[in-house]
Tab-separated table of C-alpha atoms and ligand atoms in Angstrom:
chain	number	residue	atom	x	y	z
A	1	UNK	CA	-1.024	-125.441	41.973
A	2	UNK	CA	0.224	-122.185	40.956
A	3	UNK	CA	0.692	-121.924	36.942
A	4	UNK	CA	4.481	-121.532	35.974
A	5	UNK	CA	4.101	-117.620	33.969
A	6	UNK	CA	3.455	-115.564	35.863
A	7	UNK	CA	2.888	-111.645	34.701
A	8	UNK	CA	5.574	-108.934	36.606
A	9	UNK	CA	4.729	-105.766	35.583
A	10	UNK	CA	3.971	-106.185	31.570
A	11	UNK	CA	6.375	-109.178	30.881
A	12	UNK	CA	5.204	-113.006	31.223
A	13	UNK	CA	8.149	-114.333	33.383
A	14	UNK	CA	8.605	-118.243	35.083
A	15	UNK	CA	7.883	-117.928	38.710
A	16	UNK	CA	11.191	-119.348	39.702
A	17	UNK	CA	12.780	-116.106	38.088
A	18	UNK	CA	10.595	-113.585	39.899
A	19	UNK	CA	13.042	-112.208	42.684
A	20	UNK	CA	11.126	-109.594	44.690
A	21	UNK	CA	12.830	-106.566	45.986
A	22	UNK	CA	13.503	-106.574	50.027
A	23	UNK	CA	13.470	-102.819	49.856
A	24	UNK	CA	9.360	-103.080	48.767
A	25	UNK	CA	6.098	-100.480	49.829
A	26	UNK	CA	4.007	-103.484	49.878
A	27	UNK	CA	6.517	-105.302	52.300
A	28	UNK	CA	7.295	-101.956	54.079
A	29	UNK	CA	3.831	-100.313	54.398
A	30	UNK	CA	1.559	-102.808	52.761
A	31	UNK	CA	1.621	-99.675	50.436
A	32	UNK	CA	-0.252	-101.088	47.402
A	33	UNK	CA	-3.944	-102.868	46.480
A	34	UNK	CA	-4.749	-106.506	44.813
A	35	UNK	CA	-7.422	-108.265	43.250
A	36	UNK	CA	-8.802	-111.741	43.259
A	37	UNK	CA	-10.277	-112.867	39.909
A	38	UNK	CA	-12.643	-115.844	39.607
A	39	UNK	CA	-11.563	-118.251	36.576
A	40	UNK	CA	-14.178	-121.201	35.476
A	41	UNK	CA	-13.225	-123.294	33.037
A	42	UNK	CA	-10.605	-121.289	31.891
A	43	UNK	CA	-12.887	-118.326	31.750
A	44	UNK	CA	-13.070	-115.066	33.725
A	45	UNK	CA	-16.200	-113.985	35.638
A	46	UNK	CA	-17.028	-110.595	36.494
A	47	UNK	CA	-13.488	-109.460	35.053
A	48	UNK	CA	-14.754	-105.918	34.348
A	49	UNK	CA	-15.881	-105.443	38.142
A	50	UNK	CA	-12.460	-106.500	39.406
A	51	UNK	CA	-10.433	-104.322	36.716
A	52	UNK	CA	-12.899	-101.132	37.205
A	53	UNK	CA	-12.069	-101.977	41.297
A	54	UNK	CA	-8.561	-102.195	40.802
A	55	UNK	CA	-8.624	-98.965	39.126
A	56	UNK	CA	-10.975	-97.742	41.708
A	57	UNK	CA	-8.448	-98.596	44.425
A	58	UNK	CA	-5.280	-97.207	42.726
A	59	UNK	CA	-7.000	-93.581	42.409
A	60	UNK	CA	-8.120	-93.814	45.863
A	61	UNK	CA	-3.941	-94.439	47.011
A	62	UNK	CA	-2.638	-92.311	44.597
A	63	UNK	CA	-0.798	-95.147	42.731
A	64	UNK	CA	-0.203	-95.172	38.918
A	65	UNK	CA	-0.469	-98.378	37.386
A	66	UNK	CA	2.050	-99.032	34.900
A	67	UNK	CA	-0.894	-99.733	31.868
A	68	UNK	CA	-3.973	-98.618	31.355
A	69	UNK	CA	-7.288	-101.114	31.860
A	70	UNK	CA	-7.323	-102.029	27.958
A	71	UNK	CA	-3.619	-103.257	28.240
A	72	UNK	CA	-4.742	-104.651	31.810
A	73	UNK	CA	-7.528	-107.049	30.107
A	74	UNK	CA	-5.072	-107.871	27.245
A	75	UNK	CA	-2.757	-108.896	30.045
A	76	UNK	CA	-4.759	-111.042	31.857
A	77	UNK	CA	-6.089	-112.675	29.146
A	78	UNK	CA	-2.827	-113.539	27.989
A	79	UNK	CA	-1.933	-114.905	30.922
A	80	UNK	CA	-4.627	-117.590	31.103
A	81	UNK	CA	-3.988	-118.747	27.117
A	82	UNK	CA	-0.091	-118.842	28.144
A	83	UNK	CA	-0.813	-121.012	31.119
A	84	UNK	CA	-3.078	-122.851	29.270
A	85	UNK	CA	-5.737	-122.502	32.140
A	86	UNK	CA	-8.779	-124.890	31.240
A	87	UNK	CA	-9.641	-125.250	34.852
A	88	UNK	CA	-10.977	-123.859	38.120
A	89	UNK	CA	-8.929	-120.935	39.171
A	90	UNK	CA	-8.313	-117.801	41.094
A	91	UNK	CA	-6.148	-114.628	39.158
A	92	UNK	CA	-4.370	-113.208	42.479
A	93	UNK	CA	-3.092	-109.677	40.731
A	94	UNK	CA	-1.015	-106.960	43.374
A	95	UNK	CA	0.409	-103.302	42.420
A	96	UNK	CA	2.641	-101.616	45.575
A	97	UNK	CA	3.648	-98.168	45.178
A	98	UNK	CA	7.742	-99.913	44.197
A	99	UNK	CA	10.382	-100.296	45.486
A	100	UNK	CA	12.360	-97.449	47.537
A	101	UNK	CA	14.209	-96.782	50.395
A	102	UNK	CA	11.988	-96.904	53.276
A	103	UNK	CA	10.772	-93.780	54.160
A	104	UNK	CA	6.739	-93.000	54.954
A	105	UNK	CA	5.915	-90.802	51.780
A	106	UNK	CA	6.045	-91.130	48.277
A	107	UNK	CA	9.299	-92.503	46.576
A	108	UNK	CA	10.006	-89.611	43.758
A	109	UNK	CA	10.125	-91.391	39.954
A	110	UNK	CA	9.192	-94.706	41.432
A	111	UNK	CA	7.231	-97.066	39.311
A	112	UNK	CA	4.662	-99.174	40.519
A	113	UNK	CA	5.574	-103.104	41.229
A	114	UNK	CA	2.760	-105.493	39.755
A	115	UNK	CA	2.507	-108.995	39.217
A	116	UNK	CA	-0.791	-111.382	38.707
A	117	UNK	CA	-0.550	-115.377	38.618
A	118	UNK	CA	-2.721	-118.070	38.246
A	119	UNK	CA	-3.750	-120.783	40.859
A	120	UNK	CA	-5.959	-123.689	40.764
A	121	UNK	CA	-9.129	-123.089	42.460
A	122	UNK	CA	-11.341	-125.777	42.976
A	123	UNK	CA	-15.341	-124.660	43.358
A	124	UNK	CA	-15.779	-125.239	47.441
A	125	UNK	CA	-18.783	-127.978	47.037
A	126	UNK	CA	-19.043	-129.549	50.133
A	127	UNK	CA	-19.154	-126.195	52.043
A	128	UNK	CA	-21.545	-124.379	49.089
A	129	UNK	CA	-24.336	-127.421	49.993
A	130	UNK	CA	-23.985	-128.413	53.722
A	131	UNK	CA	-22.930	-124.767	54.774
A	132	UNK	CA	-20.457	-123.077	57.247
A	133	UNK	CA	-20.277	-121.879	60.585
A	134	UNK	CA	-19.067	-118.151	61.301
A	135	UNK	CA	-18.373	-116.567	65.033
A	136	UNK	CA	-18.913	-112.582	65.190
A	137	UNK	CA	-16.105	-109.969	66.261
A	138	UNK	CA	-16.018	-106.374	66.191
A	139	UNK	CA	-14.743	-104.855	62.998
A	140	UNK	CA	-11.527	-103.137	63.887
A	141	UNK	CA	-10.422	-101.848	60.626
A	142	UNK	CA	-10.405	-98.492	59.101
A	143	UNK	CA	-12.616	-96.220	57.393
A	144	UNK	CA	-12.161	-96.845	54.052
A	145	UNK	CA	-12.372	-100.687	53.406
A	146	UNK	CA	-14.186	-99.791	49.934
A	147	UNK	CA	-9.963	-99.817	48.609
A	148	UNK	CA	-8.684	-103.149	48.126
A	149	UNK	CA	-5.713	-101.939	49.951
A	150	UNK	CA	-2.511	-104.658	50.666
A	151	UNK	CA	-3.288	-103.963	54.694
A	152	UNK	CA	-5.159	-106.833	55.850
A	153	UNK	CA	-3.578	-107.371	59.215
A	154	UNK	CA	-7.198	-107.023	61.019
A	155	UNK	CA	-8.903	-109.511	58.314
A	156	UNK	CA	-6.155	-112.223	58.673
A	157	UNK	CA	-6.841	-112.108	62.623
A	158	UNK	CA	-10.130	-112.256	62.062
A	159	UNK	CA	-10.113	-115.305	59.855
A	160	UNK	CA	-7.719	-116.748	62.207
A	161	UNK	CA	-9.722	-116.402	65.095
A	162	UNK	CA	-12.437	-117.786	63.141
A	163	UNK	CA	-10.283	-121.225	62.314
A	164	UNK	CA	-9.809	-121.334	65.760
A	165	UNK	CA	-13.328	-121.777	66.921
A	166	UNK	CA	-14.050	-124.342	63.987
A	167	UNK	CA	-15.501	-121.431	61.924
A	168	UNK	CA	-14.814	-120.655	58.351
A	169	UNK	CA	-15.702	-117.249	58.785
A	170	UNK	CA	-15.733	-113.973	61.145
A	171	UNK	CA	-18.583	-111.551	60.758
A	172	UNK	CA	-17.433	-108.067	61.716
A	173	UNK	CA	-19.782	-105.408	63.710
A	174	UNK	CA	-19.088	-101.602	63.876
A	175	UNK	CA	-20.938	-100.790	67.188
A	176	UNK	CA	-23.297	-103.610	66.804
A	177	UNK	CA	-24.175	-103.234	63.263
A	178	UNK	CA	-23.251	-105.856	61.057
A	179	UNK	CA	-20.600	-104.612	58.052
A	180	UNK	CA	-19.413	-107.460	56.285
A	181	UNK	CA	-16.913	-110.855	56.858
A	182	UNK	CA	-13.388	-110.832	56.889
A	183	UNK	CA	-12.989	-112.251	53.211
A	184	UNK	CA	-16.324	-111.549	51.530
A	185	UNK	CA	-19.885	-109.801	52.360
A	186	UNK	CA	-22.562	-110.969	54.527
A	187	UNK	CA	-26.500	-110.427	54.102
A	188	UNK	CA	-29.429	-111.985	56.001
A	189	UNK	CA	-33.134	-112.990	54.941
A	190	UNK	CA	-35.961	-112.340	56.422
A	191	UNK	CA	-39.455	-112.987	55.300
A	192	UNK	CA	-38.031	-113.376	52.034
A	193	UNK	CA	-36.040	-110.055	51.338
A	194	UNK	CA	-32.094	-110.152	51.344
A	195	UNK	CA	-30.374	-107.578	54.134
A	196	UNK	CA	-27.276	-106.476	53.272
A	197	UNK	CA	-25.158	-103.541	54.437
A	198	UNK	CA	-25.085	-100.230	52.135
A	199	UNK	CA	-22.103	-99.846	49.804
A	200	UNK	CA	-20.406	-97.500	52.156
A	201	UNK	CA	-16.294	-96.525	52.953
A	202	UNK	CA	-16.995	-99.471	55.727
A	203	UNK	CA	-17.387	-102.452	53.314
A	204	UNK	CA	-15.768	-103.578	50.305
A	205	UNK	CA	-18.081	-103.197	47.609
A	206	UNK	CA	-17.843	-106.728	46.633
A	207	UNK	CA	-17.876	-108.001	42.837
A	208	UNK	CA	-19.985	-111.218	43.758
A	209	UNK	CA	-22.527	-108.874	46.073
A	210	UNK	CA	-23.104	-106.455	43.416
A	211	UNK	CA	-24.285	-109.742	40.939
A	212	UNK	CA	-26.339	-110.921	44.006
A	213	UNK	CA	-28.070	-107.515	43.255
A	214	UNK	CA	-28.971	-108.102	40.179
A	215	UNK	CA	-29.632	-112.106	40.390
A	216	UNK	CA	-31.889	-110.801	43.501
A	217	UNK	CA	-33.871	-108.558	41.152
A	218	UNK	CA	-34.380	-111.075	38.652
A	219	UNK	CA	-35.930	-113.612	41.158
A	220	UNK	CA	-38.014	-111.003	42.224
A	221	UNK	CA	-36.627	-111.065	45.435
A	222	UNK	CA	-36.371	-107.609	47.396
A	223	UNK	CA	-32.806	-106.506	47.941
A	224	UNK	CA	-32.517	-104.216	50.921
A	225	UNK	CA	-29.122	-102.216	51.055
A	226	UNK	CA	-29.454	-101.510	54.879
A	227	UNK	CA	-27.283	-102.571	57.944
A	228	UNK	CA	-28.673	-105.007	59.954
A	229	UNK	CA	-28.014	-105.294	63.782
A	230	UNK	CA	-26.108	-108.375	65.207
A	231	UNK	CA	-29.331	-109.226	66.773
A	232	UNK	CA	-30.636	-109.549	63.707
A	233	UNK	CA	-28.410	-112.483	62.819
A	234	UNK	CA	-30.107	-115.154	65.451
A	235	UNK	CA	-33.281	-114.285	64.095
A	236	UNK	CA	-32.461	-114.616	60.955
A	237	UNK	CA	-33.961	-117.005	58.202
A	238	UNK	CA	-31.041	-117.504	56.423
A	239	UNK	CA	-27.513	-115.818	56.987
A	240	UNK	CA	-25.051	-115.845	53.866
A	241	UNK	CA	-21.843	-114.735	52.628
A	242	UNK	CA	-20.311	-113.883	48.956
A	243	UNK	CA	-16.749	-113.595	47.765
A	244	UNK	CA	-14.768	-114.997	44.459
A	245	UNK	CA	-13.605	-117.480	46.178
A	246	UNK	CA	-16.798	-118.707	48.240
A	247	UNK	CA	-19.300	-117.843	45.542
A	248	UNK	CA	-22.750	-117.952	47.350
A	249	UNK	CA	-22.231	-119.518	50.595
A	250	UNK	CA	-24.710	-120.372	53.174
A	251	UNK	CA	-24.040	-119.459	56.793
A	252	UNK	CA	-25.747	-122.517	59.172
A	253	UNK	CA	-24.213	-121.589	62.528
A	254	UNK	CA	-23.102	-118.380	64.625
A	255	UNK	CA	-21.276	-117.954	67.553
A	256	UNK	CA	-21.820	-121.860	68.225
A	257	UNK	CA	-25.961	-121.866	67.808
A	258	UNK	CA	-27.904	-123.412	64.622
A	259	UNK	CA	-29.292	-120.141	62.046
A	260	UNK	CA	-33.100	-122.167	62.079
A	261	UNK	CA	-32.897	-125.724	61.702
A	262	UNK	CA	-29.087	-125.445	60.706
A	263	UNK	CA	-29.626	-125.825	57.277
A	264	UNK	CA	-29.081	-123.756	53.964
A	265	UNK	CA	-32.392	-122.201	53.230
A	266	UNK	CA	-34.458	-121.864	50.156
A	267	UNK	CA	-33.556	-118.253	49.180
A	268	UNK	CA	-29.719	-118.787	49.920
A	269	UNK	CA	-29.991	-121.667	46.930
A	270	UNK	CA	-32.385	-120.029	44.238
A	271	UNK	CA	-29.452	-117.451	44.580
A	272	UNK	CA	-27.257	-120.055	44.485
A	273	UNK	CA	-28.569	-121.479	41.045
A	274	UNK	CA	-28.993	-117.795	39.505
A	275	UNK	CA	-25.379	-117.674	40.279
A	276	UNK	CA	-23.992	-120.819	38.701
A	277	UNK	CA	-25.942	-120.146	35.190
A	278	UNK	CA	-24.680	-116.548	35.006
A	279	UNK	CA	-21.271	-118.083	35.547
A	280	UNK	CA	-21.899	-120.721	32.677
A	281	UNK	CA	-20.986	-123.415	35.061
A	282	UNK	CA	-22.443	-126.321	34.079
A	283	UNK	CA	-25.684	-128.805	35.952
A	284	UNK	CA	-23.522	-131.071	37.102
A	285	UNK	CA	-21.595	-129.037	39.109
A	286	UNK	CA	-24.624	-127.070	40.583
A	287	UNK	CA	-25.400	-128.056	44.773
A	288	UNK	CA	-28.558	-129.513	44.955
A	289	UNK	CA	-31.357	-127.037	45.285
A	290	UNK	CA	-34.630	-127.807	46.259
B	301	PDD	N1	-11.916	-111.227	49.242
B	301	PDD	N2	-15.200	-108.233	51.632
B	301	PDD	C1	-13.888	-108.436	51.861
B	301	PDD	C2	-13.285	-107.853	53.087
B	301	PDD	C3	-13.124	-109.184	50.949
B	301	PDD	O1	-11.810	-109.378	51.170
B	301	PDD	C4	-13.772	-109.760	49.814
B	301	PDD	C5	-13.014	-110.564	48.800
B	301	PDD	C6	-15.140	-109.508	49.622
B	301	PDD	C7	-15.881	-110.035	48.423
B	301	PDD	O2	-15.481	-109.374	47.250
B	301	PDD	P1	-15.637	-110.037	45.817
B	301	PDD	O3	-17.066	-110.447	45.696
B	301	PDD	O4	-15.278	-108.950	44.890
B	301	PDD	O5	-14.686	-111.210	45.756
B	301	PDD	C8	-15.817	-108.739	50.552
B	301	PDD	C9	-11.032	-111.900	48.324
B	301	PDD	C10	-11.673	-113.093	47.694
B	301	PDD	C11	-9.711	-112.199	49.013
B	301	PDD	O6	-9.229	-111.283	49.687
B	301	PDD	O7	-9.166	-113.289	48.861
């Protein structure tokens, strides 16, 4: 369910009422960058990751945002006690570079377009203790997938092709070396220390993976910023992914064959646990982890 108010540019408006502009960057171009904000229990987690991104993002376009982030995080705040959000939810937030004329550069005195809303995001249980399954494709996107950038035509194929083989996910390759998913970040383990590719231009540097970092460091557990080869995935202990959306997820099949016994392993769900205390969420909703 999406919540009724939604935010368009610094007004709280009802969704019904938001007409959007056909003349549009983000429609034209996909000319603008978003954000996807993890809600539990009515809270926000890891808000000041996602707002520093955003801002990130907008400097790398060269797109003004019509507030600055202390009117951002009074903003989104707001938009959760208007809604009266109490549940599980995702914050989807987009700013496009506004609406103009189409015409490849810069609209002159042309404010940026921005609206967040609220949905209802149930935590993904069944899939955070049994698993998924994830096929590998080369990574045909461009250089700088650090921005959060509107353009997603190459990760919405990907994902696709992924649904079509029974997969949940697609884990991209640049010439055989393993960047990241289509919708989150992917790591390996072997002989106990987490793999995981270096926050370059070629992956986005992901709010959940840079809390794996720490969470990884606090268990003691070796976290090695390196690219690992696609080889490196069958031989694998355990294969995982992170996102907002997916949390920590355990990868249990590629490309059709079992990671080890086909089961998420022991690392993948200490990480697991770190994760659901630092997000406050509570022991009954934690997978079993053995
Ligand atoms: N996706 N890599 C890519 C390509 C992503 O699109 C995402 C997030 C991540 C993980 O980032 P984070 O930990 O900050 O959520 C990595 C969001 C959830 C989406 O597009 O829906």
């Amino acid at each position: 369910m999406i919540h009724p108010k939604v935010l368009s540019q610094t007004t709280f408006v009802n969704e019904d009422e938001l007409s959007y502009p056909f003349q549009e960057r983000g429609l034209q171009f996909g000319d603008g960058i978003y954000e996807v904000i993890r809600v539990y229990q009515g809270n926000y987690y890891l808000i000041n990751e996602h707002v520093d991104r955003l801002f990130r993002s907008a400097e790398a376009v060269k797109l003004t945002l019509p507030f600055n982030k202390e009117r951002l995080y009074h903003l989104l705040e707001e938009l959760l006690k208007i809604n009266k959000v109490e549940n599980d939810a995702k914050v989807y937030l987009q700013a496009t570079r506004g609406s103009a004329l189409r015409d490849h550069v810069f609209p002159i005195d042309v404010e940026a377009n921005f609206y967040a809303y609220v949905q209802d995001l149930p935590r993904p249980m069944e899939k955070l203790t049994s698993g998924v399954a994830a096929i590998t494709m080369p990574d045909e996107r461009w250089q700088n997938c650090y921005i959060k950038s509107l353009n997603l035509l190459p990760n919405v194929l990907a994902k696709q092709e992924a649904k079509e083989h029974g997969a949940f996910e697609a884990i991209l390759h640049r010439d055989g070396k393993v960047t990241e998913c289509s919708s989150s970040n992917a790591y390996i383990v072997k002989e106990g220390k987490i793999h995981t590719h270096p926050e370059t231009n070629n992956i986005l540097h992901g709010c959940v993976r840079s809390r794996v970092k720490i969470l990884a460091k606090e268990l003691g557990i070796p976290f090695i910023e390196q690219a690992f080869k696609l080889e490196d995935l069958q031989e694998a202990d355990e294969v995982f992914l992170s996102s907002s959306t997916a949390e920590v997820m355990p990868i249990v099949k590629i490309d059709g064959k079992n990671v080890q016994n086909g089961e998420p392993g022991p690392v993948t769900k200490k990480l697991q646990t770190a994760y659901q205390e630092d997000a406050g969420l509570t022991a009954s909703s934690v997978p079993k982890a053995t």
